XYZ file of C-alpha atoms in Angstrom:
746
model
C 126.193 32.225 92.049
C 124.335 31.037 95.141
C 121.786 28.429 94.037
C 118.270 28.400 95.392
C 117.487 25.219 97.293
C 113.717 25.534 97.667
C 112.274 22.016 97.815
C 109.420 21.003 95.563
C 106.023 21.422 97.187
C 102.766 20.166 95.668
C 99.868 22.518 96.397
C 96.517 20.792 95.950
C 93.210 20.321 97.739
C 93.453 16.613 97.014
C 95.532 13.806 98.421
C 96.597 10.652 96.596
C 93.730 8.164 96.492
C 92.727 4.926 94.788
C 95.891 3.129 93.763
C 97.831 6.410 93.438
C 99.589 6.024 96.846
C 100.917 2.559 95.939
C 102.031 3.752 92.499
C 103.782 6.830 93.941
C 105.579 4.762 96.587
C 106.764 2.222 94.011
C 107.993 4.890 91.566
C 109.797 6.892 94.267
C 111.451 3.734 95.601
C 112.607 2.807 92.090
C 114.067 6.258 91.398
C 115.719 6.684 94.803
C 117.330 3.253 94.495
C 118.985 4.368 91.264
C 116.953 2.340 88.768
C 117.629 3.891 85.347
C 114.150 3.157 83.974
C 110.683 2.838 85.516
C 107.220 2.719 83.990
C 103.738 3.754 85.104
C 100.776 2.197 83.337
C 98.219 4.832 84.141
C 94.715 4.448 82.764
C 93.153 7.610 81.392
C 91.612 9.741 84.105
C 93.443 8.079 87.008
C 95.397 11.244 87.778
C 98.717 10.455 86.112
C 99.709 14.138 86.217
C 99.023 14.282 89.961
C 101.085 11.129 90.444
C 103.925 12.656 88.433
C 103.808 15.806 90.598
C 104.007 13.773 93.801
C 106.945 11.767 92.456
C 108.772 15.019 91.643
C 108.052 16.371 95.132
C 109.355 13.280 96.925
C 112.447 12.701 94.750
C 113.256 16.439 94.680
C 115.182 16.299 91.418
C 115.210 18.830 88.567
C 112.798 17.279 86.108
C 112.250 17.390 82.380
C 108.766 16.360 81.266
C 108.612 15.322 77.623
C 105.397 15.448 75.629
C 104.896 14.181 72.105
C 103.190 17.340 70.902
C 103.134 21.002 71.784
C 99.402 21.105 72.509
C 99.700 18.576 75.313
C 102.946 20.200 76.463
C 101.041 23.446 76.949
C 98.306 21.602 78.863
C 100.882 19.916 81.112
C 102.592 23.257 81.703
C 99.337 24.738 82.958
C 98.713 21.780 85.273
C 102.211 21.751 86.781
C 102.122 25.514 87.279
C 99.047 24.914 89.438
C 100.676 22.030 91.342
C 103.963 23.898 91.985
C 103.108 27.593 92.504
C 106.188 28.104 94.727
C 108.629 26.436 92.362
C 109.976 27.121 88.893
C 107.811 25.583 86.155
C 108.839 26.348 82.583
C 107.601 25.770 79.039
C 110.249 24.951 76.435
C 109.400 24.310 72.807
C 111.440 24.571 69.658
C 110.807 27.028 66.850
C 110.156 23.965 64.737
C 107.096 23.265 66.859
C 105.422 26.462 65.719
C 107.000 27.544 62.464
C 108.227 26.047 59.228
C 111.995 25.548 59.477
C 114.373 26.596 56.760
C 113.911 24.360 53.734
C 114.326 24.120 49.963
C 111.999 22.332 47.519
C 114.101 21.534 44.416
C 111.182 20.340 42.292
C 109.515 23.771 42.478
C 112.666 25.799 43.129
C 111.152 27.268 46.285
C 113.287 28.356 49.213
C 111.511 28.700 52.557
C 113.423 30.924 54.923
C 113.051 30.704 58.698
C 111.096 33.696 59.956
C 112.860 34.650 63.170
C 110.703 37.745 63.619
C 107.808 35.608 64.843
C 109.750 33.784 67.534
C 110.132 36.506 70.129
C 107.627 35.072 72.604
C 109.046 31.572 72.293
C 112.534 32.933 72.905
C 111.388 34.486 76.172
C 109.970 31.167 77.372
C 113.029 29.193 76.232
C 115.505 31.586 77.841
C 113.457 31.634 81.037
C 113.708 27.831 81.179
C 117.499 27.698 80.781
C 118.191 30.639 83.102
C 116.006 29.117 85.824
C 117.702 25.737 85.407
C 121.121 27.187 86.078
C 119.902 29.260 89.052
C 117.731 26.839 90.998
C 117.278 23.168 91.702
C 113.485 23.213 92.118
C 112.970 23.462 88.381
C 110.477 21.618 86.177
C 110.683 22.063 82.422
C 107.791 20.888 80.258
C 109.001 20.412 76.712
C 108.086 18.862 73.417
C 110.379 16.233 71.917
C 112.018 18.943 69.828
C 114.072 19.841 72.905
C 116.584 17.271 71.592
C 117.477 19.758 68.828
C 120.780 21.569 69.156
C 121.094 24.459 71.596
C 123.962 26.709 72.571
C 126.682 25.499 74.926
C 125.478 25.577 78.563
C 129.039 26.190 79.696
C 129.424 29.311 77.520
C 125.918 30.393 78.503
C 126.493 30.022 82.252
C 129.919 31.665 82.116
C 128.277 34.779 80.662
C 126.062 35.278 83.688
C 126.659 38.797 85.020
C 126.326 39.313 88.766
C 125.025 42.688 89.945
C 125.036 43.620 93.639
C 124.620 46.815 95.614
C 127.888 48.423 96.640
C 129.970 46.880 93.817
C 132.164 49.074 91.627
C 130.785 49.119 88.104
C 132.146 51.576 85.535
C 129.406 52.432 83.082
C 131.576 51.532 80.075
C 132.343 48.062 81.494
C 128.633 47.374 81.978
C 127.823 48.447 78.411
C 130.574 46.238 77.004
C 129.345 43.284 79.071
C 125.757 43.793 77.940
C 126.865 43.935 74.312
C 128.836 40.709 74.766
C 125.674 39.085 76.187
C 123.847 40.182 73.000
C 121.718 42.888 74.567
C 120.905 45.724 72.179
C 121.115 49.381 73.108
C 117.714 50.929 72.430
C 117.122 54.406 73.783
C 113.807 54.842 71.973
C 112.141 51.423 71.641
C 112.724 49.635 74.938
C 112.041 45.948 74.382
C 112.978 42.577 75.752
C 116.685 41.877 75.229
C 117.674 45.571 75.226
C 119.057 48.234 77.586
C 119.024 52.018 77.861
C 120.640 54.791 79.888
C 118.500 57.180 81.984
C 120.709 59.724 83.759
C 122.383 57.935 86.637
C 120.336 54.813 86.012
C 120.741 52.030 83.461
C 117.670 49.948 82.631
C 117.992 46.408 81.275
C 115.075 44.292 80.108
C 116.202 40.645 80.455
C 115.265 38.584 77.417
C 113.672 35.945 79.639
C 111.651 38.135 82.040
C 108.440 40.187 82.034
C 110.090 42.891 84.154
C 113.085 45.174 83.641
C 116.029 45.834 85.965
C 116.966 49.404 86.885
C 120.565 49.853 88.075
C 121.053 53.170 89.876
C 124.654 54.352 90.086
C 126.411 56.795 92.375
C 129.537 57.497 90.415
C 130.835 54.000 89.559
C 129.113 52.303 92.488
C 125.774 50.462 92.308
C 123.553 52.241 94.801
C 120.276 50.421 94.133
C 118.894 47.514 92.058
C 115.178 47.696 91.299
C 112.788 45.489 89.367
C 110.374 47.676 87.433
C 107.466 47.498 85.018
C 109.156 48.068 81.626
C 106.171 50.021 80.287
C 105.113 52.226 83.193
C 108.346 52.285 85.202
C 106.421 51.201 88.311
C 108.610 49.791 91.070
C 107.926 46.086 91.590
C 110.681 45.042 93.989
C 114.105 46.004 95.275
C 117.006 43.561 95.234
C 120.479 43.515 96.770
C 121.777 41.105 94.117
C 120.651 40.125 90.618
C 122.000 37.562 88.153
C 121.703 38.713 84.543
C 121.752 35.983 81.882
C 122.595 36.330 78.149
C 119.878 37.436 75.742
C 120.490 34.478 73.403
C 121.462 30.823 73.745
C 124.262 30.999 71.204
C 126.889 33.208 72.817
C 130.087 33.717 70.844
C 133.214 33.414 73.041
C 135.161 36.630 72.366
C 138.524 34.962 72.760
C 137.585 32.443 70.068
C 135.902 34.816 67.626
C 138.809 35.009 65.185
C 139.309 31.234 65.300
C 135.610 30.616 64.645
C 135.501 33.050 61.719
C 138.628 31.556 60.157
C 137.205 28.040 60.450
C 133.957 29.070 58.754
C 135.861 30.855 55.960
C 138.042 27.814 55.391
C 135.026 25.547 55.069
C 133.290 28.081 52.806
C 136.283 28.304 50.454
C 136.618 24.534 50.276
C 132.905 23.992 49.665
C 132.681 26.724 47.012
C 135.635 25.170 45.150
C 133.963 21.761 45.372
C 130.680 23.081 43.953
C 132.443 24.892 41.094
C 134.396 21.739 40.279
C 131.060 19.894 40.027
C 129.739 22.572 37.669
C 127.248 23.915 40.231
C 128.058 27.581 39.644
C 124.722 28.951 40.869
C 124.958 26.931 44.072
C 128.541 28.077 44.617
C 127.646 31.745 44.165
C 124.595 31.387 46.391
C 126.655 29.804 49.179
C 129.420 32.392 48.853
C 127.044 35.371 49.094
C 125.080 33.955 52.015
C 128.081 32.850 54.069
C 129.993 36.105 53.512
C 126.997 38.049 54.773
C 126.738 35.830 57.861
C 130.461 36.221 58.542
C 130.196 40.007 58.371
C 127.272 39.951 60.812
C 129.079 37.656 63.255
C 132.229 39.766 63.062
C 130.339 42.999 63.707
C 127.705 41.968 66.260
C 128.596 38.379 67.163
C 125.318 37.047 65.871
C 123.358 36.461 62.673
C 120.109 34.915 61.545
C 120.584 31.159 61.533
C 123.700 31.365 63.715
C 122.859 27.905 65.068
C 124.076 26.474 61.745
C 127.611 27.451 62.779
C 127.235 26.060 66.292
C 129.852 23.353 65.768
C 132.582 25.990 65.509
C 131.120 28.114 68.299
C 130.957 25.158 70.696
C 134.337 23.781 69.713
C 132.855 20.446 68.677
C 134.418 17.937 66.331
C 132.672 16.967 63.048
C 129.884 14.505 63.805
C 129.982 15.146 67.529
C 126.565 15.502 69.107
C 125.283 19.020 69.760
C 124.402 20.516 73.105
C 120.710 20.327 73.901
C 118.362 21.293 76.699
C 119.282 18.014 78.388
C 122.847 19.265 78.934
C 121.550 22.259 80.897
C 120.209 19.904 83.565
C 123.805 18.926 84.333
C 124.424 22.574 85.223
C 121.524 22.850 87.648
C 122.501 23.352 91.299
C 123.476 20.044 92.861
C 121.858 18.365 95.800
C 123.874 19.430 98.876
C 123.213 15.995 100.360
C 124.585 14.234 97.282
C 127.615 15.870 95.680
C 128.446 14.324 92.326
C 131.764 15.027 90.685
C 131.798 15.383 86.900
C 133.882 12.351 86.033
C 133.650 9.199 84.018
C 133.008 7.285 87.218
C 129.347 8.109 86.657
C 128.449 5.171 84.452
C 126.334 5.470 81.377
C 123.965 2.521 81.318
C 121.618 0.950 78.829
C 117.910 0.304 79.258
C 118.641 -2.784 81.381
C 121.057 -1.007 83.697
C 124.139 -2.567 82.131
C 127.184 -0.399 81.266
C 127.099 0.800 77.686
C 129.594 -0.605 75.220
C 132.001 2.033 73.886
C 130.689 3.783 70.808
C 132.146 6.340 68.457
C 130.423 9.124 70.391
C 131.396 7.828 73.856
C 134.158 10.224 74.918
C 136.904 9.526 77.439
C 137.530 11.610 80.523
C 139.782 14.129 78.769
C 137.257 14.698 76.022
C 134.501 15.193 78.593
C 136.648 17.721 80.415
C 137.360 19.535 77.145
C 133.689 19.998 76.440
C 132.291 20.512 79.907
C 135.120 21.561 82.200
C 134.377 21.209 85.898
C 131.377 23.508 86.148
C 128.748 20.787 86.024
C 127.488 20.508 89.593
C 124.485 18.274 89.005
C 125.896 15.638 86.712
C 123.389 12.808 86.268
C 121.208 13.836 89.223
C 118.016 14.713 87.423
C 114.944 13.008 86.025
C 113.058 12.761 82.747
C 109.379 11.873 82.722
C 108.214 10.764 79.287
C 104.490 11.391 79.027
C 102.546 9.194 76.617
C 105.770 7.293 76.087
C 104.308 4.918 73.495
C 104.210 7.791 70.982
C 106.861 10.134 72.416
C 109.777 7.695 72.176
C 109.126 6.770 68.512
C 109.118 10.472 67.703
C 112.533 10.872 69.301
C 113.776 7.978 67.161
C 112.490 9.578 63.958
C 113.688 13.161 64.403
C 117.320 12.700 63.424
C 116.686 11.232 59.977
C 113.969 13.756 59.147
C 116.193 16.698 60.010
C 119.155 15.179 58.168
C 117.147 14.811 54.947
C 115.992 18.461 55.100
C 119.480 19.840 55.746
C 121.100 17.637 53.100
C 118.956 19.321 50.453
C 120.035 22.758 51.752
C 123.692 21.724 51.582
C 123.405 20.186 48.096
C 121.886 23.372 46.654
C 124.246 25.865 48.230
C 122.047 27.307 50.959
C 124.186 26.061 53.846
C 127.676 24.797 54.602
C 128.051 21.057 55.297
C 128.813 21.878 58.951
C 125.146 22.814 59.419
C 124.497 19.056 59.539
C 126.050 19.082 63.023
C 123.287 21.397 64.217
C 120.887 18.526 64.582
C 118.670 16.612 66.983
C 120.108 13.793 69.041
C 120.175 10.245 67.788
C 118.113 7.946 69.977
C 121.255 6.227 71.254
C 122.712 9.610 72.259
C 119.476 10.483 74.003
C 119.610 7.245 75.998
C 123.191 7.910 77.056
C 122.418 11.417 78.274
C 119.422 10.482 80.416
C 120.373 9.240 83.893
C 116.876 8.192 84.970
C 113.744 7.999 82.895
C 110.166 7.389 83.986
C 107.715 6.287 81.307
C 104.044 7.206 81.684
C 101.373 5.776 79.416
C 98.004 4.076 79.419
C 99.414 1.757 76.764
C 103.182 1.200 77.253
C 105.007 0.102 74.123
C 107.533 -2.720 73.583
C 110.525 -0.480 74.379
C 109.164 0.487 77.798
C 108.437 -3.155 78.641
C 111.938 -4.218 77.592
C 113.682 -1.304 79.331
C 112.032 -2.051 82.656
C 112.354 -5.807 82.387
C 108.570 -6.086 82.223
C 108.152 -4.495 85.685
C 105.211 -2.164 85.186
C 103.639 -0.144 87.990
C 99.889 -0.098 87.380
C 97.459 2.704 88.201
C 93.944 1.977 86.951
C 91.765 2.933 89.944
C 90.416 6.454 89.671
C 90.116 8.489 92.892
C 86.703 9.650 91.685
C 85.512 6.068 91.287
C 84.983 6.608 87.572
C 84.940 3.498 85.434
C 86.354 2.904 81.996
C 83.518 3.722 79.582
C 81.077 1.158 78.290
C 81.860 0.181 74.711
C 79.228 -0.523 72.085
C 79.741 -1.743 68.529
C 77.332 -0.445 65.885
C 77.224 -1.092 62.097
C 79.422 1.161 59.972
C 76.722 1.140 57.317
C 74.616 4.217 57.970
C 77.006 5.456 60.673
C 76.546 9.173 59.984
C 72.737 9.306 60.579
C 73.172 7.248 63.749
C 76.024 9.508 64.811
C 73.802 12.569 64.463
C 71.090 10.958 66.546
C 73.515 10.058 69.330
C 75.061 13.513 69.293
C 71.666 15.168 69.694
C 70.901 12.999 72.737
C 74.199 13.883 74.403
C 73.895 17.591 73.627
C 70.411 17.675 75.124
C 71.858 16.289 78.373
C 74.512 19.043 78.451
C 77.457 16.886 77.375
C 80.070 17.097 74.634
C 80.955 14.654 71.875
C 84.277 13.657 70.309
C 84.222 12.069 66.862
C 87.339 10.514 65.317
C 87.629 10.049 61.568
C 90.394 8.520 59.462
C 91.392 11.450 57.253
C 91.564 15.230 57.428
C 89.326 15.486 54.366
C 86.658 13.308 55.968
C 87.058 15.309 59.163
C 86.323 18.590 57.370
C 83.510 17.187 55.209
C 81.769 15.641 58.221
C 82.054 18.914 60.107
C 80.477 20.773 57.199
C 77.648 18.243 56.930
C 76.871 18.252 60.657
C 76.999 22.033 60.672
C 74.511 22.166 57.802
C 72.195 20.010 59.912
C 72.190 22.654 62.616
C 74.767 21.193 64.978
C 77.413 23.314 66.698
C 80.522 21.532 65.482
C 84.203 22.224 64.767
C 87.117 20.122 63.582
C 90.680 19.672 64.800
C 93.641 18.275 62.871
C 97.349 18.829 62.265
C 96.967 21.782 59.902
C 95.439 23.931 62.633
C 97.939 26.144 64.458
C 98.872 25.036 67.944
C 97.512 28.065 69.774
C 94.275 27.717 67.811
C 94.053 24.064 68.872
C 94.256 25.071 72.519
C 91.586 27.692 71.961
C 89.301 25.137 70.267
C 89.665 22.640 73.130
C 88.955 25.356 75.692
C 85.906 26.493 73.712
C 84.589 22.907 73.653
C 84.840 22.675 77.421
C 83.206 26.086 77.826
C 80.229 25.021 75.705
C 80.850 27.359 72.779
C 80.153 24.324 70.583
C 79.130 20.717 71.266
C 80.824 18.325 68.828
C 84.526 18.135 67.964
C 85.630 16.082 64.960
C 89.289 15.090 64.747
C 91.753 12.588 63.357
C 94.800 11.661 65.433
C 94.858 14.640 67.781
C 91.961 13.282 69.823
C 94.005 10.452 71.306
C 96.538 10.997 74.048
C 96.425 13.393 76.934
C 93.336 15.483 76.295
C 91.631 16.280 79.585
C 87.975 16.932 78.738
C 85.638 16.008 81.644
C 82.584 17.369 79.799
C 82.823 14.669 77.097
C 80.067 12.067 77.512
C 80.398 10.294 74.185
C 83.288 9.221 71.967
C 82.357 7.976 68.502
C 85.011 6.167 66.466
C 84.093 5.968 62.791
C 85.298 3.072 60.642
C 86.720 1.262 63.666
C 87.264 -1.905 61.633
C 89.641 -0.232 59.148
C 92.836 -1.833 60.452
C 95.966 0.321 60.619
C 97.823 2.735 62.894
C 94.767 4.892 63.654
C 92.695 1.822 64.494
C 95.301 -0.279 66.323
C 94.581 -1.595 69.814
C 96.731 1.162 71.325
C 94.977 3.900 69.348
C 91.524 2.564 70.183
C 92.313 2.359 73.915
C 93.622 5.916 73.867
C 90.571 7.217 72.000
C 88.206 5.397 74.340
C 90.034 6.977 77.239
C 88.855 10.448 76.256
C 85.462 9.457 77.697
C 86.850 8.242 81.010
C 86.411 11.475 82.966
C 82.614 11.561 82.960
C 80.300 9.278 84.937
C 77.855 9.075 81.995
C 80.489 8.315 79.387
C 80.014 5.913 76.493
C 82.041 4.790 73.486
C 80.555 3.741 70.163
C 82.665 1.814 67.665
C 81.188 1.944 64.174
C 82.268 -1.277 62.470
C 80.851 -4.071 60.359
C 83.168 -6.631 61.961
C 85.191 -6.969 65.143
C 88.903 -6.847 64.340
C 91.711 -8.247 66.475
C 92.639 -4.701 67.554
C 89.031 -3.969 68.546
C 88.860 -7.199 70.528
C 92.113 -6.404 72.372
C 90.979 -2.879 73.179
C 87.572 -3.979 74.436
C 89.110 -6.821 76.480
C 91.567 -4.443 78.189
C 88.752 -1.989 78.907
C 86.645 -4.793 80.367
C 89.568 -5.952 82.576
C 90.029 -2.466 83.974
C 86.279 -1.991 84.527
C 86.146 -5.222 86.500
C 88.986 -4.103 88.759
C 87.487 -0.616 89.171
C 84.004 -1.942 90.018
C 85.490 -4.297 92.627
C 87.374 -1.402 94.256
C 84.305 0.845 94.287
C 82.169 -1.931 95.823
C 84.758 -2.667 98.506
C 85.096 0.994 99.542
C 81.512 2.149 98.910
C 82.524 4.673 96.230
C 79.991 6.217 93.850
C 81.531 7.315 90.490
C 81.661 11.094 90.227
C 82.389 13.197 87.157
C 85.608 15.152 87.405
C 85.031 18.853 88.050
C 87.910 20.850 86.690
C 88.299 24.577 86.192
C 88.791 25.843 82.658
C 92.224 27.414 82.898
C 93.532 29.981 80.503
C 97.169 29.189 80.374
C 100.061 29.484 77.960
C 97.782 29.927 74.938
C 96.129 32.980 76.447
C 99.474 34.315 77.600
C 100.996 34.125 74.144
C 97.894 35.474 72.398
C 97.814 38.424 74.810
C 101.436 39.199 74.039
C 100.761 39.081 70.327
C 97.740 41.372 70.680
C 99.707 43.855 72.756
C 102.577 43.737 70.294
C 100.213 44.319 67.361
C 98.535 47.223 69.156
C 101.902 48.798 69.848
C 103.038 48.363 66.276
C 99.803 49.796 64.897
C 100.669 53.142 66.488
C 103.995 53.355 64.710
C 104.726 56.225 62.375
C 103.008 55.921 59.009
C 105.276 55.182 56.067
C 105.150 57.200 52.844
C 104.362 54.880 49.935
C 106.893 56.684 47.701
C 109.597 56.096 50.304
C 108.591 52.458 50.590
C 108.867 52.017 46.814
C 112.398 53.397 46.957
C 113.338 51.082 49.820
C 111.971 48.026 48.042
C 113.659 48.987 44.782
C 117.024 49.437 46.495
C 116.694 46.068 48.185
C 115.658 44.477 44.889
C 118.721 45.831 43.068
C 121.003 44.763 45.903
C 119.545 41.257 45.893
C 119.961 41.010 42.123
C 123.610 42.099 42.361
C 124.198 39.344 44.925
C 122.543 36.860 42.521
C 119.722 36.318 45.034
C 117.198 36.288 42.244
C 114.459 34.600 44.230
C 114.513 37.414 46.789
C 114.756 40.017 44.038
C 111.610 38.630 42.388
C 109.700 38.773 45.670
C 110.788 42.363 46.283
C 109.774 43.299 42.741
C 106.258 41.925 43.305
C 105.944 43.854 46.547
C 107.110 47.057 44.892
C 104.548 46.645 42.099
C 101.732 46.248 44.650
C 102.747 49.526 46.303
C 102.913 51.266 42.928
C 99.391 50.094 42.171
C 98.234 51.775 45.377
C 99.983 54.982 44.310
C 98.200 54.935 40.944
C 94.867 54.442 42.678
C 95.659 57.252 45.100
C 96.058 59.734 42.182
C 96.834 62.790 44.315
C 100.117 64.555 43.676
C 99.712 66.988 46.567
C 98.866 64.571 49.385
C 101.309 61.749 50.107
C 99.980 58.210 50.454
C 100.722 57.072 54.002
C 100.538 53.367 54.742
C 99.910 51.723 58.101
C 101.879 48.732 59.185
C 98.853 46.487 58.720
C 98.559 47.659 55.112
C 102.221 46.944 54.466
C 101.964 43.458 55.959
C 98.940 42.844 53.763
C 100.973 43.845 50.700
C 103.765 41.466 51.650
C 101.306 38.618 52.197
C 99.444 39.365 48.970
C 102.613 39.300 46.928
C 103.525 35.890 48.337
C 100.089 34.455 47.646
C 99.883 35.944 44.194
C 103.277 34.637 43.101
C 103.390 30.892 43.726
C 106.779 30.639 42.213
C 108.317 33.271 44.477
C 111.188 32.108 46.586
C 112.416 34.029 49.616
C 111.013 36.957 51.524
C 110.737 40.657 51.144
C 111.491 43.490 53.523
C 110.325 43.101 57.099
C 108.888 46.400 58.379
């Protein structure tokens, strides 16, 4: 594969200003000199994202940008897409970011199964990220911290890349076999992403990671033409002489190791079932036996199954306890810098936060072990960069992910839902993460102790805003009677055309306050962790657009939100000491008002705590420095003017709408037929001792029978639309709180 060597190019109407040039120069010098860790203290509104883009352009390294939550990851993705229109910018989030992972609640005997049917759009974005990484060096991936979860082997993934070029001999049968091995499905009727079909002398493939399809026109066994087409209309988009086709999934089963993998899984299953029976856990043993046998049959037949990642240790050839492959490993497979060829050997030192060689650990492998896992295909070993946005909260999340995932999976193993080897499909430990990252740049308005220690206290400061904007003025008002005063202040801001952010301590208070303000005639909405991610993005966009005026939140109104229309930030109960009212939290919340020239912050408190004093002192220090700069250069503070972009949220919602519209035109299903299907599934589930699933199917069948009774027409069949069927499935789940498992997906 010939890698693309397009250099990074920032496209912007602006040039670095304020103290951005000095910060960019210092960061670039640190990275180019090989420093493993660097840190940017960037005050809110100083253009940290623009600084990050310029650092990427000048260092010209494949870059992973980590965000502590998916909402801000989506926002960063939109911004970097605008900065790098000629380069590859990708959005990579885990399923766990959007959907409930597989879990079991013993106290209520409820099993929550992962719903893979909802992850199609995320798969496209994830596969696009990994395929672009392997093809080109000018690649930026914006990801949430869940990217440290296990992913398929990059070596197996890259080895499956299929090269198509005009003039090459390609027997039709060989192409079909290759597509099947790459987990593409043959679909002559429903052409969808991750499928292929034959059309006379042409074969059409819709790559799982692209919005277009590839038409391969054959003359006999020779490729005559390669065309990129619109998969819906067939419209010609472009003509190519060569095309690299990547697998449709991340977990690709090596064909030569299929028998070995299956035998290893069977051996573990037999041993675990015997162990459970010996402990008297007969139900758990039967449950594990039925589930694993089904998965083995699926893997043997099609090379894939739902939850195949739980067998990734065997697929990757890893030892028990050995760390999984993650997105970070794919950066080692990116095209190397032609000016700096790095051989994949142990001569590339793994260093700690202070730049000192790491002491050998259990997971530190020697050269032979590294060769066993990675071979010699890694062309970019340790020549890439991670930028950790809002590092003071992102790094602690990375630390916490391993133990949380381990606790969830241990319950699944103990109750017979998974084999013990599923524990090796896990996120990285923090120590493993540190070892994998060659160079890391921390970005935060409030760097934490780890960042200070890792950089030896050398912090690059960026507090001067190019717009001349100052940190907001801070006012302390009594907490007694805070709600009436809050309403008064909100009305004043709304009259001037501004927006208001209000932070409360609890979700309940957040909702109650929203209801109360709404009853008083204010246009208000709330935002907290129980709101879906795409809905959060929509709410923030609506606030900027003026669809409502006041947004009440808890902890989501802290880091990273770029809302220039906000003139007032009100922090309720500011003197209630704790995580949400720490100095760091208060500084971050105050920063949401730093993009407007008329911004103010009101702290409602009956006393000034130590955290409040620290936050106000830091704000005052920055204001003093900013005022001095503005006076020296004759700068008048100007509110940031920023377009309201419709980015990844709109893209995903549009896909969902289109998908729903397409599905709504599907053939209607006879209710009598549906009853028979559900009954057959119910009996099959009962025979396999999957009683939770059988109960769910029974409830669904009863709902359909009720509709048949109400229909009361023997001559005319009752035809159900897809939307009606989905409603039945949802209703049965809601009406049966004790139901475990899922019914038929239609």
